[in-house]
Amino acid sequence: MTHILLLAAFGLFFIVDISTDLQEGVPFTHLMHEMILFGISLAAIVWQLYQIVSKDRHISSLSHELLETKKSYQEWKQKTKSSAEEIRQSIDQQFGLWHLSHSEKDVALLLIKGLSMKEIADIRQTHEKTVRQQATTIYRKSGLSGRQELAAFFLEDILSIPAQPT
């Protein structure tokens, strides 16, 4: 905005200078040069205003798009909340059928989420070796061979459900 004010000041200076030159009888070529410079200043002001208006429109458009995206995300989150709660209850029930301890349930959930043994150990503030032992116990109690089968056990049915038309 400062540069527009500066250009406007130059334009005002040219107007004052041209009117003074007209009163003093300055040669026509000198007046033409000043009028051309005034025209350039005026064109620069118009161009800058156009750029500002364009950028404001673009910012408004992006702001509107962001609000719509946030609204869409909140709607999706609300729609999936009850489904997620049902899935979590089903997972908890299955963990109960496998007779997993509280710690084993925590580790199993983190394994399903895809965290590494080290990440799980850091989150649970324990040793990585302890997490590995708990994972082995989880696989033994569940009859599954590893992390991939554990995740697939829960995700296979969820992902095979056909999408509902919207």
mmCIF file of C-alpha atoms in Angstrom:
data_model
loop_
_atom_site.group_PDB
_atom_site.id
_atom_site.type_symbol
_atom_site.label_atom_id
_atom_site.label_comp_id
_atom_site.label_asym_id
_atom_site.label_seq_id
_atom_site.Cartn_x
_atom_site.Cartn_y
_atom_site.Cartn_z
ATOM 1 C CA MET A 1 0.000 0.000 0.000
ATOM 2 C CA THR A 2 2.956 2.306 0.673
ATOM 3 C CA HIS A 3 4.098 2.092 -2.933
ATOM 4 C CA ILE A 4 0.619 3.167 -4.118
ATOM 5 C CA LEU A 5 0.784 6.226 -1.870
ATOM 6 C CA LEU A 6 4.252 6.974 -3.239
ATOM 7 C CA LEU A 7 2.987 6.676 -6.829
ATOM 8 C CA ALA A 8 0.000 8.885 -5.951
ATOM 9 C CA ALA A 9 2.384 11.488 -4.474
ATOM 10 C CA PHE A 10 4.431 11.447 -7.705
ATOM 11 C CA GLY A 11 1.211 11.820 -9.714
ATOM 12 C CA LEU A 12 0.149 14.780 -7.584
ATOM 13 C CA PHE A 13 3.613 16.293 -7.999
ATOM 14 C CA PHE A 14 3.294 15.951 -11.803
ATOM 15 C CA ILE A 15 -0.127 17.628 -11.801
ATOM 16 C CA VAL A 16 1.197 20.558 -9.759
ATOM 17 C CA ASP A 17 4.346 20.749 -11.913
ATOM 18 C CA ILE A 18 2.358 20.647 -15.183
ATOM 19 C CA SER A 19 -0.047 23.372 -14.033
ATOM 20 C CA THR A 20 2.921 25.524 -12.917
ATOM 21 C CA ASP A 21 4.684 24.904 -16.239
ATOM 22 C CA LEU A 22 1.520 25.913 -18.150
ATOM 23 C CA GLN A 23 1.397 29.208 -16.253
ATOM 24 C CA GLU A 24 5.082 29.857 -16.943
ATOM 25 C CA GLY A 25 4.814 29.084 -20.657
ATOM 26 C CA VAL A 26 7.241 26.091 -20.691
ATOM 27 C CA PRO A 27 7.770 24.510 -24.152
ATOM 28 C CA PHE A 28 5.169 21.957 -25.270
ATOM 29 C CA THR A 29 7.707 19.060 -25.501
ATOM 30 C CA HIS A 30 8.568 19.486 -21.832
ATOM 31 C CA LEU A 31 4.842 19.426 -20.954
ATOM 32 C CA MET A 32 4.393 16.269 -23.069
ATOM 33 C CA HIS A 33 7.218 14.527 -21.207
ATOM 34 C CA GLU A 34 5.643 15.365 -17.878
ATOM 35 C CA MET A 35 2.190 14.297 -19.087
ATOM 36 C CA ILE A 36 3.650 10.970 -20.238
ATOM 37 C CA LEU A 37 5.292 10.494 -16.835
ATOM 38 C CA PHE A 38 1.984 11.385 -15.170
ATOM 39 C CA GLY A 39 0.212 8.827 -17.379
ATOM 40 C CA ILE A 40 2.762 6.177 -16.450
ATOM 41 C CA SER A 41 2.298 6.973 -12.756
ATOM 42 C CA LEU A 42 -1.470 6.808 -13.137
ATOM 43 C CA ALA A 43 -1.218 3.487 -15.016
ATOM 44 C CA ALA A 44 1.076 2.109 -12.279
ATOM 45 C CA ILE A 45 -1.442 3.119 -9.588
ATOM 46 C CA VAL A 46 -4.295 1.483 -11.503
ATOM 47 C CA TRP A 47 -2.178 -1.671 -12.030
ATOM 48 C CA GLN A 48 -1.283 -1.861 -8.333
ATOM 49 C CA LEU A 49 -4.932 -1.418 -7.338
ATOM 50 C CA TYR A 50 -5.904 -4.143 -9.795
ATOM 51 C CA GLN A 51 -3.265 -6.461 -8.271
ATOM 52 C CA ILE A 52 -4.511 -5.731 -4.755
ATOM 53 C CA VAL A 53 -8.140 -6.401 -5.717
ATOM 54 C CA SER A 54 -7.131 -9.623 -7.528
ATOM 55 C CA LYS A 55 -5.143 -10.862 -4.547
ATOM 56 C CA ASP A 56 -7.976 -9.953 -2.158
ATOM 57 C CA ARG A 57 -10.415 -11.958 -4.305
ATOM 58 C CA HIS A 58 -7.992 -14.880 -4.397
ATOM 59 C CA ILE A 59 -7.536 -14.725 -0.617
ATOM 60 C CA SER A 60 -11.311 -14.602 -0.152
ATOM 61 C CA SER A 61 -11.704 -17.593 -2.446
ATOM 62 C CA LEU A 62 -9.037 -19.559 -0.554
ATOM 63 C CA SER A 63 -10.600 -18.571 2.755
ATOM 64 C CA HIS A 64 -14.009 -19.771 1.569
ATOM 65 C CA GLU A 65 -12.464 -23.007 0.279
ATOM 66 C CA LEU A 66 -10.726 -23.552 3.613
ATOM 67 C CA LEU A 67 -13.985 -23.035 5.509
ATOM 68 C CA GLU A 68 -15.750 -25.514 3.213
ATOM 69 C CA THR A 69 -12.946 -28.034 3.708
ATOM 70 C CA LYS A 70 -13.119 -27.621 7.485
ATOM 71 C CA LYS A 71 -16.900 -28.035 7.361
ATOM 72 C CA SER A 72 -16.559 -31.153 5.205
ATOM 73 C CA TYR A 73 -13.939 -32.579 7.565
ATOM 74 C CA GLN A 74 -16.152 -31.934 10.605
ATOM 75 C CA GLU A 75 -19.108 -33.605 8.861
ATOM 76 C CA TRP A 76 -16.952 -36.608 7.957
ATOM 77 C CA LYS A 77 -15.589 -36.786 11.481
ATOM 78 C CA GLN A 78 -19.096 -36.683 12.936
ATOM 79 C CA LYS A 79 -20.361 -39.376 10.525
ATOM 80 C CA THR A 80 -17.473 -41.708 11.282
ATOM 81 C CA LYS A 81 -17.432 -41.158 15.046
ATOM 82 C CA SER A 82 -20.119 -43.725 15.833
ATOM 83 C CA SER A 83 -18.618 -46.226 13.382
ATOM 84 C CA ALA A 84 -15.207 -45.778 14.955
ATOM 85 C CA GLU A 85 -16.685 -46.321 18.416
ATOM 86 C CA GLU A 86 -18.360 -49.541 17.234
ATOM 87 C CA ILE A 87 -15.117 -50.773 15.685
ATOM 88 C CA ARG A 88 -13.192 -49.947 18.851
ATOM 89 C CA GLN A 89 -15.749 -51.882 20.933
ATOM 90 C CA SER A 90 -15.447 -54.855 18.571
ATOM 91 C CA ILE A 91 -11.658 -54.750 18.848
ATOM 92 C CA ASP A 92 -11.917 -54.599 22.658
ATOM 93 C CA GLN A 93 -14.293 -57.566 22.631
ATOM 94 C CA GLN A 94 -11.889 -59.580 20.495
ATOM 95 C CA PHE A 95 -9.000 -58.666 22.782
ATOM 96 C CA GLY A 96 -11.143 -59.966 25.659
ATOM 97 C CA LEU A 97 -11.739 -63.255 23.821
ATOM 98 C CA TRP A 98 -7.982 -63.577 23.406
ATOM 99 C CA HIS A 99 -7.535 -62.871 27.161
ATOM 100 C CA LEU A 100 -5.088 -59.998 26.568
ATOM 101 C CA SER A 101 -3.930 -58.056 29.616
ATOM 102 C CA HIS A 102 -4.422 -54.291 29.754
ATOM 103 C CA SER A 103 -0.798 -53.715 28.683
ATOM 104 C CA GLU A 104 -1.109 -56.225 25.852
ATOM 105 C CA LYS A 105 -4.275 -54.477 24.638
ATOM 106 C CA ASP A 106 -2.416 -51.156 24.555
ATOM 107 C CA VAL A 107 0.492 -52.676 22.649
ATOM 108 C CA ALA A 108 -1.851 -54.486 20.237
ATOM 109 C CA LEU A 109 -3.664 -51.232 19.397
ATOM 110 C CA LEU A 110 -0.374 -49.479 18.735
ATOM 111 C CA LEU A 111 0.779 -52.396 16.567
ATOM 112 C CA ILE A 112 -2.452 -52.185 14.561
ATOM 113 C CA LYS A 113 -1.847 -48.449 14.104
ATOM 114 C CA GLY A 114 1.525 -49.335 12.583
ATOM 115 C CA LEU A 115 3.904 -47.948 15.178
ATOM 116 C CA SER A 116 7.366 -49.470 15.447
ATOM 117 C CA MET A 117 8.497 -51.367 18.508
ATOM 118 C CA LYS A 118 10.727 -48.441 19.467
ATOM 119 C CA GLU A 119 7.868 -45.937 19.093
ATOM 120 C CA ILE A 120 5.611 -48.130 21.222
ATOM 121 C CA ALA A 121 8.323 -48.452 23.870
ATOM 122 C CA ASP A 122 8.775 -44.669 23.900
ATOM 123 C CA ILE A 123 5.036 -44.037 24.222
ATOM 124 C CA ARG A 124 4.635 -46.622 26.968
ATOM 125 C CA GLN A 125 7.887 -45.559 28.654
ATOM 126 C CA THR A 126 9.262 -49.074 28.716
ATOM 127 C CA HIS A 127 12.021 -51.055 27.074
ATOM 128 C CA GLU A 128 11.776 -52.158 23.458
ATOM 129 C CA LYS A 129 12.518 -55.723 24.603
ATOM 130 C CA THR A 130 9.428 -55.622 26.834
ATOM 131 C CA VAL A 131 7.276 -54.501 23.900
ATOM 132 C CA ARG A 132 8.697 -57.308 21.733
ATOM 133 C CA GLN A 133 7.847 -59.855 24.445
ATOM 134 C CA GLN A 134 4.317 -58.453 24.752
ATOM 135 C CA ALA A 135 3.894 -58.581 20.973
ATOM 136 C CA THR A 136 5.002 -62.221 20.935
ATOM 137 C CA THR A 137 2.469 -62.994 23.672
ATOM 138 C CA ILE A 138 -0.274 -61.180 21.715
ATOM 139 C CA TYR A 139 0.500 -63.224 18.573
ATOM 140 C CA ARG A 140 0.543 -66.468 20.583
ATOM 141 C CA LYS A 141 -2.759 -65.735 22.371
ATOM 142 C CA SER A 142 -4.459 -64.620 19.147
ATOM 143 C CA GLY A 143 -3.104 -67.467 17.028
ATOM 144 C CA LEU A 144 -1.780 -64.933 14.516
ATOM 145 C CA SER A 145 1.716 -64.986 13.090
ATOM 146 C CA GLY A 146 2.621 -61.319 13.302
ATOM 147 C CA ARG A 147 1.770 -57.647 12.988
ATOM 148 C CA GLN A 148 0.398 -57.901 9.444
ATOM 149 C CA GLU A 149 -2.031 -60.683 10.365
ATOM 150 C CA LEU A 150 -3.062 -58.770 13.491
ATOM 151 C CA ALA A 151 -3.909 -55.666 11.464
ATOM 152 C CA ALA A 152 -5.533 -57.708 8.696
ATOM 153 C CA PHE A 153 -7.664 -59.573 11.257
ATOM 154 C CA PHE A 154 -9.478 -56.313 12.043
ATOM 155 C CA LEU A 155 -9.161 -54.396 8.788
ATOM 156 C CA GLU A 156 -10.101 -57.117 6.300
ATOM 157 C CA ASP A 157 -13.799 -57.095 7.153
ATOM 158 C CA ILE A 158 -13.927 -53.311 7.436
ATOM 159 C CA LEU A 159 -12.301 -52.769 4.049
ATOM 160 C CA SER A 160 -14.401 -55.422 2.298
ATOM 161 C CA ILE A 161 -17.689 -53.681 3.162
ATOM 162 C CA PRO A 162 -19.018 -52.038 -0.025
ATOM 163 C CA ALA A 163 -19.209 -48.274 0.115
ATOM 164 C CA GLN A 164 -22.662 -46.852 0.663
ATOM 165 C CA PRO A 165 -23.889 -44.485 -2.078
ATOM 166 C CA THR A 166 -24.066 -40.896 -0.913
#
